[in-house]
PDB file of C-alpha atoms in Angstrom:
ATOM      1  CA  UNK T  52     123.833  71.792 102.704  1.00  0.00           C
ATOM      2  CA  UNK T  53     124.328  74.804 100.074  1.00  0.00           C
ATOM      3  CA  UNK T  54     124.557  77.029 103.038  1.00  0.00           C
ATOM      4  CA  UNK T  55     127.072  75.336 104.724  1.00  0.00           C
ATOM      5  CA  UNK T  56     129.300  74.323 101.426  1.00  0.00           C
ATOM      6  CA  UNK T  57     129.507  77.459 100.268  1.00  0.00           C
ATOM      7  CA  UNK T  58     130.427  78.551 103.798  1.00  0.00           C
ATOM      8  CA  UNK T  59     133.214  76.512 103.302  1.00  0.00           C
ATOM      9  CA  UNK T  60     134.414  77.524  99.875  1.00  0.00           C
ATOM     10  CA  UNK T  61     134.158  81.062 101.422  1.00  0.00           C
ATOM     11  CA  UNK T  62     136.858  80.262 104.165  1.00  0.00           C
ATOM     12  CA  UNK T  63     138.530  77.722 101.433  1.00  0.00           C
ATOM     13  CA  UNK T  64     139.056  80.936  99.153  1.00  0.00           C
ATOM     14  CA  UNK T  65     139.615  83.147 101.973  1.00  0.00           C
ATOM     15  CA  UNK T  66     142.704  80.760 103.267  1.00  0.00           C
ATOM     16  CA  UNK T  67     143.780  80.463  99.845  1.00  0.00           C
ATOM     17  CA  UNK T  68     144.398  84.170  99.426  1.00  0.00           C
ATOM     18  CA  UNK T  69     145.969  84.252 102.592  1.00  0.00           C
ATOM     19  CA  UNK T  70     148.274  82.039 101.749  1.00  0.00           C
ATOM     20  CA  UNK T  71     148.938  82.922  98.143  1.00  0.00           C
ATOM     21  CA  UNK T  72     150.132  86.493  99.339  1.00  0.00           C
ATOM     22  CA  UNK T  73     152.209  85.374 102.287  1.00  0.00           C
ATOM     23  CA  UNK T  74     154.384  83.581  99.475  1.00  0.00           C
ATOM     24  CA  UNK T  75     154.483  86.256  97.471  1.00  0.00           C
ATOM     25  CA  UNK T  76     155.891  88.276 100.154  1.00  0.00           C
ATOM     26  CA  UNK T  77     158.255  85.552 101.541  1.00  0.00           C
ATOM     27  CA  UNK T  78     159.620  85.199  97.743  1.00  0.00           C
ATOM     28  CA  UNK T  79     159.928  88.926  97.631  1.00  0.00           C
ATOM     29  CA  UNK T  80     162.070  88.716 100.766  1.00  0.00           C
ATOM     30  CA  UNK T  81     164.135  86.569  99.791  1.00  0.00           C
ATOM     31  CA  UNK T  82     164.576  87.940  96.210  1.00  0.00           C
ATOM     32  CA  UNK T  83     166.175  91.206  98.074  1.00  0.00           C
ATOM     33  CA  UNK T  84     168.266  89.411 100.657  1.00  0.00           C
ATOM     34  CA  UNK T  85     169.489  86.643  98.345  1.00  0.00           C
ATOM     35  CA  UNK T  86     170.104  88.723  94.858  1.00  0.00           C
ATOM     36  CA  UNK T  87     170.430  92.569  96.611  1.00  0.00           C
ATOM     37  CA  UNK T  88     170.274  94.058  93.336  1.00  0.00           C
ATOM     38  CA  UNK T  89     173.006  96.950  93.445  1.00  0.00           C
ATOM     39  CA  UNK T  90     170.347  98.911  90.935  1.00  0.00           C
ATOM     40  CA  UNK T  91     167.926  99.606  93.923  1.00  0.00           C
ATOM     41  CA  UNK T  92     170.759 101.065  95.775  1.00  0.00           C
ATOM     42  CA  UNK T  93     170.022 104.226  93.324  1.00  0.00           C
ATOM     43  CA  UNK T  94     166.553 103.848  92.116  1.00  0.00           C
ATOM     44  CA  UNK T  95     163.310 102.545  93.280  1.00  0.00           C
ATOM     45  CA  UNK T  96     162.071 102.884  89.719  1.00  0.00           C
ATOM     46  CA  UNK T  97     163.923 100.611  87.899  1.00  0.00           C
ATOM     47  CA  UNK T  98     162.764  96.755  86.767  1.00  0.00           C
ATOM     48  CA  UNK T  99     163.958  95.278  90.204  1.00  0.00           C
ATOM     49  CA  UNK T 100     162.638  98.188  92.561  1.00  0.00           C
ATOM     50  CA  UNK T 101     159.352  97.587  90.374  1.00  0.00           C
ATOM     51  CA  UNK T 102     159.498  93.973  91.285  1.00  0.00           C
ATOM     52  CA  UNK T 103     159.882  94.582  94.447  1.00  0.00           C
ATOM     53  CA  UNK T 104     156.948  97.320  95.181  1.00  0.00           C
ATOM     54  CA  UNK T 105     154.823  95.168  93.530  1.00  0.00           C
ATOM     55  CA  UNK T 106     155.863  91.843  95.186  1.00  0.00           C
ATOM     56  CA  UNK T 107     155.250  93.525  98.599  1.00  0.00           C
ATOM     57  CA  UNK T 108     152.197  95.389  97.715  1.00  0.00           C
ATOM     58  CA  UNK T 109     150.517  92.399  96.179  1.00  0.00           C
ATOM     59  CA  UNK T 110     151.099  89.873  98.918  1.00  0.00           C
ATOM     60  CA  UNK T 111     149.737  92.757 101.670  1.00  0.00           C
ATOM     61  CA  UNK T 112     146.696  93.136  99.532  1.00  0.00           C
ATOM     62  CA  UNK T 113     145.760  89.128  98.950  1.00  0.00           C
ATOM     63  CA  UNK T 114     146.344  88.895 102.617  1.00  0.00           C
ATOM     64  CA  UNK T 115     143.938  91.831 102.949  1.00  0.00           C
ATOM     65  CA  UNK T 116     141.104  90.237 100.434  1.00  0.00           C
ATOM     66  CA  UNK T 117     141.301  87.062 102.773  1.00  0.00           C
ATOM     67  CA  UNK T 118     141.156  89.067 106.353  1.00  0.00           C
ATOM     68  CA  UNK T 119     138.325  91.208 105.756  1.00  0.00           C
ATOM     69  CA  UNK T 120     135.382  88.712 105.594  1.00  0.00           C
ATOM     70  CA  UNK T 121     136.588  87.886 109.229  1.00  0.00           C
ATOM     71  CA  UNK T 122     135.558  91.335 110.559  1.00  0.00           C
ATOM     72  CA  UNK T 123     132.529  92.139 112.268  1.00  0.00           C
ATOM     73  CA  UNK T 124     130.256  95.513 111.398  1.00  0.00           C
ATOM     74  CA  UNK T 125     131.675  97.442 114.786  1.00  0.00           C
ATOM     75  CA  UNK T 126     135.344  96.564 114.173  1.00  0.00           C
ATOM     76  CA  UNK T 127     134.511  97.534 110.753  1.00  0.00           C
ATOM     77  CA  UNK T 128     133.172 100.596 112.108  1.00  0.00           C
ATOM     78  CA  UNK T 129     136.735 101.207 114.075  1.00  0.00           C
ATOM     79  CA  UNK T 130     139.085 100.459 111.361  1.00  0.00           C
ATOM     80  CA  UNK T 131     138.582 104.001 109.697  1.00  0.00           C
ATOM     81  CA  UNK T 132     139.961 106.103 112.979  1.00  0.00           C
ATOM     82  CA  UNK T 133     142.878 103.646 113.287  1.00  0.00           C
ATOM     83  CA  UNK T 134     144.051 104.343 109.569  1.00  0.00           C
ATOM     84  CA  UNK T 135     143.716 108.295 110.722  1.00  0.00           C
ATOM     85  CA  UNK T 136     145.569 107.977 113.754  1.00  0.00           C
ATOM     86  CA  UNK T 137     148.054 105.580 112.099  1.00  0.00           C
ATOM     87  CA  UNK T 138     148.845 108.139 108.957  1.00  0.00           C
ATOM     88  CA  UNK T 139     148.351 111.848 111.154  1.00  0.00           C
ATOM     89  CA  UNK T 140     151.085 110.222 113.980  1.00  0.00           C
ATOM     90  CA  UNK T 141     153.377 108.699 111.669  1.00  0.00           C
ATOM     91  CA  UNK T 142     152.991 111.971 109.665  1.00  0.00           C
ATOM     92  CA  UNK T 143     154.196 114.410 112.371  1.00  0.00           C
ATOM     93  CA  UNK T 144     157.066 111.897 113.505  1.00  0.00           C
ATOM     94  CA  UNK T 145     158.349 112.153 110.172  1.00  0.00           C
ATOM     95  CA  UNK T 146     158.238 115.946 109.963  1.00  0.00           C
ATOM     96  CA  UNK T 147     159.533 116.373 113.284  1.00  0.00           C
ATOM     97  CA  UNK T 148     162.635 113.968 112.047  1.00  0.00           C
ATOM     98  CA  UNK T 149     162.150 111.572 115.150  1.00  0.00           C
ATOM     99  CA  UNK T 150     164.121 108.106 114.793  1.00  0.00           C
ATOM    100  CA  UNK T 151     160.775 106.481 115.461  1.00  0.00           C
ATOM    101  CA  UNK T 152     157.863 105.734 112.807  1.00  0.00           C
ATOM    102  CA  UNK T 153     154.894 105.464 115.773  1.00  0.00           C
ATOM    103  CA  UNK T 154     152.541 104.424 112.529  1.00  0.00           C
ATOM    104  CA  UNK T 155     150.722 101.324 113.671  1.00  0.00           C
ATOM    105  CA  UNK T 156     149.302 102.622 117.487  1.00  0.00           C
ATOM    106  CA  UNK T 157     145.922 102.214 115.555  1.00  0.00           C
ATOM    107  CA  UNK T 158     147.004  99.050 114.056  1.00  0.00           C
ATOM    108  CA  UNK T 159     148.113  97.248 117.391  1.00  0.00           C
ATOM    109  CA  UNK T 160     144.916  98.650 118.611  1.00  0.00           C
ATOM    110  CA  UNK T 161     142.834  97.058 116.539  1.00  0.00           C
ATOM    111  CA  UNK T 162     144.313  93.457 116.771  1.00  0.00           C
ATOM    112  CA  UNK T 163     144.495  93.669 120.626  1.00  0.00           C
ATOM    113  CA  UNK T 164     140.600  94.424 120.206  1.00  0.00           C
ATOM    114  CA  UNK T 165     139.559  92.703 117.309  1.00  0.00           C
ATOM    115  CA  UNK T 166     142.365  90.518 116.704  1.00  0.00           C
ATOM    116  CA  UNK T 167     144.704  89.513 114.127  1.00  0.00           C
ATOM    117  CA  UNK T 168     142.780  89.845 110.925  1.00  0.00           C
ATOM    118  CA  UNK T 169     140.984  92.988 111.810  1.00  0.00           C
ATOM    119  CA  UNK T 170     145.210  94.560 112.017  1.00  0.00           C
ATOM    120  CA  UNK T 171     146.220  93.095 109.237  1.00  0.00           C
ATOM    121  CA  UNK T 172     143.525  95.143 107.444  1.00  0.00           C
ATOM    122  CA  UNK T 173     143.759  98.025 109.075  1.00  0.00           C
ATOM    123  CA  UNK T 174     147.571  97.881 108.926  1.00  0.00           C
ATOM    124  CA  UNK T 175     147.467  96.854 104.893  1.00  0.00           C
ATOM    125  CA  UNK T 176     145.151 100.019 104.045  1.00  0.00           C
ATOM    126  CA  UNK T 177     147.206 102.357 106.422  1.00  0.00           C
ATOM    127  CA  UNK T 178     149.779 102.284 104.064  1.00  0.00           C
ATOM    128  CA  UNK T 179     148.351 101.741 101.316  1.00  0.00           C
ATOM    129  CA  UNK T 180     146.415 104.799 101.615  1.00  0.00           C
ATOM    130  CA  UNK T 181     149.391 106.792 103.267  1.00  0.00           C
ATOM    131  CA  UNK T 182     151.092 105.964  99.907  1.00  0.00           C
ATOM    132  CA  UNK T 183     148.895 106.569  97.498  1.00  0.00           C
ATOM    133  CA  UNK T 184     148.359 110.246  98.724  1.00  0.00           C
ATOM    134  CA  UNK T 185     151.048 111.971 100.563  1.00  0.00           C
ATOM    135  CA  UNK T 186     154.450 109.427  99.528  1.00  0.00           C
ATOM    136  CA  UNK T 187     154.797 105.803  98.096  1.00  0.00           C
ATOM    137  CA  UNK T 188     157.322 105.480 100.962  1.00  0.00           C
ATOM    138  CA  UNK T 189     154.761 103.585 103.386  1.00  0.00           C
ATOM    139  CA  UNK T 190     153.530 101.403 100.151  1.00  0.00           C
ATOM    140  CA  UNK T 191     156.325  98.410 100.609  1.00  0.00           C
ATOM    141  CA  UNK T 192     156.502  98.395 104.166  1.00  0.00           C
ATOM    142  CA  UNK T 193     152.385  97.487 104.904  1.00  0.00           C
ATOM    143  CA  UNK T 194     153.964  93.539 104.754  1.00  0.00           C
ATOM    144  CA  UNK T 195     155.339  95.356 108.223  1.00  0.00           C
ATOM    145  CA  UNK T 196     152.633  96.181 109.166  1.00  0.00           C
ATOM    146  CA  UNK T 197     151.354  93.202 108.723  1.00  0.00           C
ATOM    147  CA  UNK T 198     153.403  91.268 110.740  1.00  0.00           C
ATOM    148  CA  UNK T 199     152.961  93.354 113.738  1.00  0.00           C
ATOM    149  CA  UNK T 200     149.132  93.265 113.632  1.00  0.00           C
ATOM    150  CA  UNK T 201     149.618  89.360 113.539  1.00  0.00           C
ATOM    151  CA  UNK T 202     152.131  89.510 116.480  1.00  0.00           C
ATOM    152  CA  UNK T 203     150.266  91.774 118.520  1.00  0.00           C
ATOM    153  CA  UNK T 204     147.222  89.681 118.429  1.00  0.00           C
ATOM    154  CA  UNK T 205     148.593  86.769 119.205  1.00  0.00           C
ATOM    155  CA  UNK T 206     149.746  88.793 122.193  1.00  0.00           C
ATOM    156  CA  UNK T 207     146.860  89.369 123.166  1.00  0.00           C
ATOM    157  CA  UNK T 208     145.545  86.092 122.938  1.00  0.00           C
ATOM    158  CA  UNK T 209     147.831  85.801 125.597  1.00  0.00           C
ATOM    159  CA  UNK T 210     146.915  88.264 127.963  1.00  0.00           C
ATOM    160  CA  UNK T 211     150.458  90.503 127.471  1.00  0.00           C
ATOM    161  CA  UNK T 212     147.920  93.521 127.410  1.00  0.00           C
ATOM    162  CA  UNK T 213     146.559  92.826 130.731  1.00  0.00           C
ATOM    163  CA  UNK T 214     149.205  94.276 132.778  1.00  0.00           C
ATOM    164  CA  UNK T 215     151.431  97.907 131.243  1.00  0.00           C
ATOM    165  CA  UNK T 216     154.339  96.481 132.302  1.00  0.00           C
ATOM    166  CA  UNK T 217     154.063  93.259 130.130  1.00  0.00           C
ATOM    167  CA  UNK T 218     153.324  94.965 126.630  1.00  0.00           C
ATOM    168  CA  UNK T 219     156.195  97.290 126.144  1.00  0.00           C
ATOM    169  CA  UNK T 220     158.219  93.565 126.419  1.00  0.00           C
ATOM    170  CA  UNK T 221     156.191  92.633 123.807  1.00  0.00           C
ATOM    171  CA  UNK T 222     156.570  95.579 121.958  1.00  0.00           C
ATOM    172  CA  UNK T 223     160.468  95.629 121.807  1.00  0.00           C
ATOM    173  CA  UNK T 224     160.771  91.838 120.841  1.00  0.00           C
ATOM    174  CA  UNK T 225     157.976  92.619 118.217  1.00  0.00           C
ATOM    175  CA  UNK T 226     160.147  95.431 116.928  1.00  0.00           C
ATOM    176  CA  UNK T 227     163.615  93.238 116.767  1.00  0.00           C
ATOM    177  CA  UNK T 228     161.028  90.679 113.917  1.00  0.00           C
ATOM    178  CA  UNK T 229     159.795  94.092 112.551  1.00  0.00           C
ATOM    179  CA  UNK T 230     163.572  95.453 112.081  1.00  0.00           C
ATOM    180  CA  UNK T 231     164.242  92.111 110.357  1.00  0.00           C
ATOM    181  CA  UNK T 232     161.620  92.357 107.853  1.00  0.00           C
ATOM    182  CA  UNK T 233     162.058  96.166 106.919  1.00  0.00           C
ATOM    183  CA  UNK T 234     165.973  96.220 106.385  1.00  0.00           C
ATOM    184  CA  UNK T 235     166.172  94.605 103.028  1.00  0.00           C
ATOM    185  CA  UNK T 236     162.982  96.639 101.668  1.00  0.00           C
ATOM    186  CA  UNK T 237     164.817  99.902 102.951  1.00  0.00           C
ATOM    187  CA  UNK T 238     167.934  99.070 101.689  1.00  0.00           C
ATOM    188  CA  UNK T 239     166.868  98.057  98.355  1.00  0.00           C
ATOM    189  CA  UNK T 240     163.946  99.723  97.194  1.00  0.00           C
ATOM    190  CA  UNK T 241     165.001 103.020  99.219  1.00  0.00           C
ATOM    191  CA  UNK T 242     168.893 103.291  99.123  1.00  0.00           C
ATOM    192  CA  UNK T 243     168.170 103.752 103.020  1.00  0.00           C
ATOM    193  CA  UNK T 244     166.676 106.385 102.366  1.00  0.00           C
ATOM    194  CA  UNK T 245     163.165 106.446 104.112  1.00  0.00           C
ATOM    195  CA  UNK T 246     163.020 110.237 105.453  1.00  0.00           C
ATOM    196  CA  UNK T 247     162.656 111.060 108.886  1.00  0.00           C
ATOM    197  CA  UNK T 248     165.165 110.690 112.078  1.00  0.00           C
ATOM    198  CA  UNK T 249     165.926 106.957 110.409  1.00  0.00           C
ATOM    199  CA  UNK T 250     167.508 107.953 107.464  1.00  0.00           C
ATOM    200  CA  UNK T 251     170.205 109.848 109.404  1.00  0.00           C
ATOM    201  CA  UNK T 252     171.029 106.709 111.338  1.00  0.00           C
ATOM    202  CA  UNK T 253     171.470 104.576 108.274  1.00  0.00           C
ATOM    203  CA  UNK T 254     173.559 107.491 107.184  1.00  0.00           C
ATOM    204  CA  UNK T 255     175.909 107.397 110.335  1.00  0.00           C
ATOM    205  CA  UNK T 256     176.065 103.419 110.500  1.00  0.00           C
ATOM    206  CA  UNK T 257     177.282 103.594 106.502  1.00  0.00           C
ATOM    207  CA  UNK T 258     179.767 106.493 107.929  1.00  0.00           C
ATOM    208  CA  UNK T 259     181.263 103.961 110.224  1.00  0.00           C
ATOM    209  CA  UNK T 260     182.162 101.234 107.318  1.00  0.00           C
ATOM    210  CA  UNK T 261     179.081  99.143 106.985  1.00  0.00           C
ATOM    211  CA  UNK T 262     177.571  97.976 103.934  1.00  0.00           C
ATOM    212  CA  UNK T 263     174.118  99.363 103.390  1.00  0.00           C
ATOM    213  CA  UNK T 264     172.337  96.392 104.379  1.00  0.00           C
ATOM    214  CA  UNK T 265     174.087  96.317 107.694  1.00  0.00           C
ATOM    215  CA  UNK T 266     173.377  99.904 108.249  1.00  0.00           C
ATOM    216  CA  UNK T 267     169.637  99.588 107.533  1.00  0.00           C
ATOM    217  CA  UNK T 268     169.447  96.319 110.009  1.00  0.00           C
ATOM    218  CA  UNK T 269     171.276  98.300 112.626  1.00  0.00           C
ATOM    219  CA  UNK T 270     169.255 101.137 112.249  1.00  0.00           C
ATOM    220  CA  UNK T 271     166.290  99.238 112.319  1.00  0.00           C
ATOM    221  CA  UNK T 272     167.269  97.108 115.266  1.00  0.00           C
ATOM    222  CA  UNK T 273     167.903 100.473 116.917  1.00  0.00           C
ATOM    223  CA  UNK T 274     164.828 102.464 116.056  1.00  0.00           C
ATOM    224  CA  UNK T 275     162.349  99.355 116.386  1.00  0.00           C
ATOM    225  CA  UNK T 276     162.611  98.004 119.135  1.00  0.00           C
ATOM    226  CA  UNK T 277     162.290 101.370 121.055  1.00  0.00           C
ATOM    227  CA  UNK T 278     159.172 102.386 118.440  1.00  0.00           C
ATOM    228  CA  UNK T 279     157.336  98.999 119.423  1.00  0.00           C
ATOM    229  CA  UNK T 280     158.088  99.707 122.997  1.00  0.00           C
ATOM    230  CA  UNK T 281     156.237 103.112 123.016  1.00  0.00           C
ATOM    231  CA  UNK T 282     153.829 102.163 120.456  1.00  0.00           C
ATOM    232  CA  UNK T 283     152.266  98.514 122.684  1.00  0.00           C
ATOM    233  CA  UNK T 284     152.879 100.898 125.889  1.00  0.00           C
ATOM    234  CA  UNK T 285     150.422 103.323 124.538  1.00  0.00           C
ATOM    235  CA  UNK T 286     147.846 101.028 123.346  1.00  0.00           C
ATOM    236  CA  UNK T 287     148.246  99.457 126.835  1.00  0.00           C
ATOM    237  CA  UNK T 288     147.473 103.050 128.437  1.00  0.00           C
ATOM    238  CA  UNK T 289     143.865 103.622 126.140  1.00  0.00           C
ATOM    239  CA  UNK T 290     143.057 100.502 127.096  1.00  0.00           C
ATOM    240  CA  UNK T 291     143.081 101.114 130.530  1.00  0.00           C
ATOM    241  CA  UNK T 292     141.048 104.555 129.460  1.00  0.00           C
ATOM    242  CA  UNK T 293     138.684 102.696 127.159  1.00  0.00           C
ATOM    243  CA  UNK T 294     135.337 102.019 128.917  1.00  0.00           C
ATOM    244  CA  UNK T 295     134.571  98.561 129.852  1.00  0.00           C
ATOM    245  CA  UNK T 296     131.563  98.356 128.142  1.00  0.00           C
ATOM    246  CA  UNK T 297     133.374  99.769 124.746  1.00  0.00           C
ATOM    247  CA  UNK T 298     135.776  96.979 125.204  1.00  0.00           C
ATOM    248  CA  UNK T 299     133.090  93.859 126.271  1.00  0.00           C
ATOM    249  CA  UNK T 300     131.682  94.882 122.370  1.00  0.00           C
ATOM    250  CA  UNK T 301     134.208  92.713 120.387  1.00  0.00           C
ATOM    251  CA  UNK T 302     134.607  89.036 120.603  1.00  0.00           C
ATOM    252  CA  UNK T 303     138.007  88.868 120.300  1.00  0.00           C
ATOM    253  CA  UNK T 304     138.893  91.045 123.180  1.00  0.00           C
ATOM    254  CA  UNK T 305     135.716  89.231 125.468  1.00  0.00           C
ATOM    255  CA  UNK T 306     136.660  85.604 124.407  1.00  0.00           C
ATOM    256  CA  UNK T 307     140.747  86.360 125.415  1.00  0.00           C
ATOM    257  CA  UNK T 308     140.587  88.001 128.368  1.00  0.00           C
ATOM    258  CA  UNK T 309     142.587  91.122 126.715  1.00  0.00           C
ATOM    259  CA  UNK T 310     142.085  93.599 129.413  1.00  0.00           C
ATOM    260  CA  UNK T 311     142.147  93.807 133.291  1.00  0.00           C
ATOM    261  CA  UNK T 312     139.188  95.026 133.920  1.00  0.00           C
ATOM    262  CA  UNK T 313     135.425  93.617 133.974  1.00  0.00           C
ATOM    263  CA  UNK T 314     132.303  95.618 132.667  1.00  0.00           C
ATOM    264  CA  UNK T 315     129.974  96.893 135.386  1.00  0.00           C
ATOM    265  CA  UNK T 316     127.521  94.315 135.909  1.00  0.00           C
ATOM    266  CA  UNK T 317     123.589  95.868 134.572  1.00  0.00           C
ATOM    267  CA  UNK T 318     121.371  96.680 137.151  1.00  0.00           C
ATOM    268  CA  UNK T 319     118.096  95.083 137.304  1.00  0.00           C
TER     269      UNK T 319
END
């Protein structure tokens, strides 16, 4: 009875953390969209900018704390590799000034193999580590990684990664959702100046007479579907290249048969 009660308490605590983090994120999002604090267009270090930064970061960390206890040992071992993949590829894309991001390949891969909770932890840690070591810009966008991880994990449950052609379709849809979430962050935390080739698109839309929020939204709807289409396609290709025995190590992948190939039978 004691063990069962302890397990129930842990589940309740983790669920509470996830719900609390989600509510903090939603409140921050509504604050940016409804209030549209003008001072954020000029500085992310003002009171409103710090509230927005803290809201997204605290919410994302709470969600990660509630999710990390669900992870198996082999999943935890894979997460650092996925984080490195996200940061290295994302940083290269930023340096090359490309109008995409490609900073969630590791997040999607972990979500597909080990489930949404593992992907959430991977995505949040990616942006926190990246933000604390190289540039603060990724920090508030950690919540976008959460959304990508959850959607990728549920897409895997539905078998969207069993065929190469379905993965990019789902990726494009996820990109539209990600764009709507990230646009207020880009507009009212960084004034649309998030670096890379996407900043040029924001400037172009503003030059055409669009408001800051409209410009960042149009930029997101231009870049994010393409970015996630590429990301989900790359993950689907990686899955086809991974050995079946490796994929079979992950209970989530086995349970939902997220891959098309079967592990070879062991000979007696």
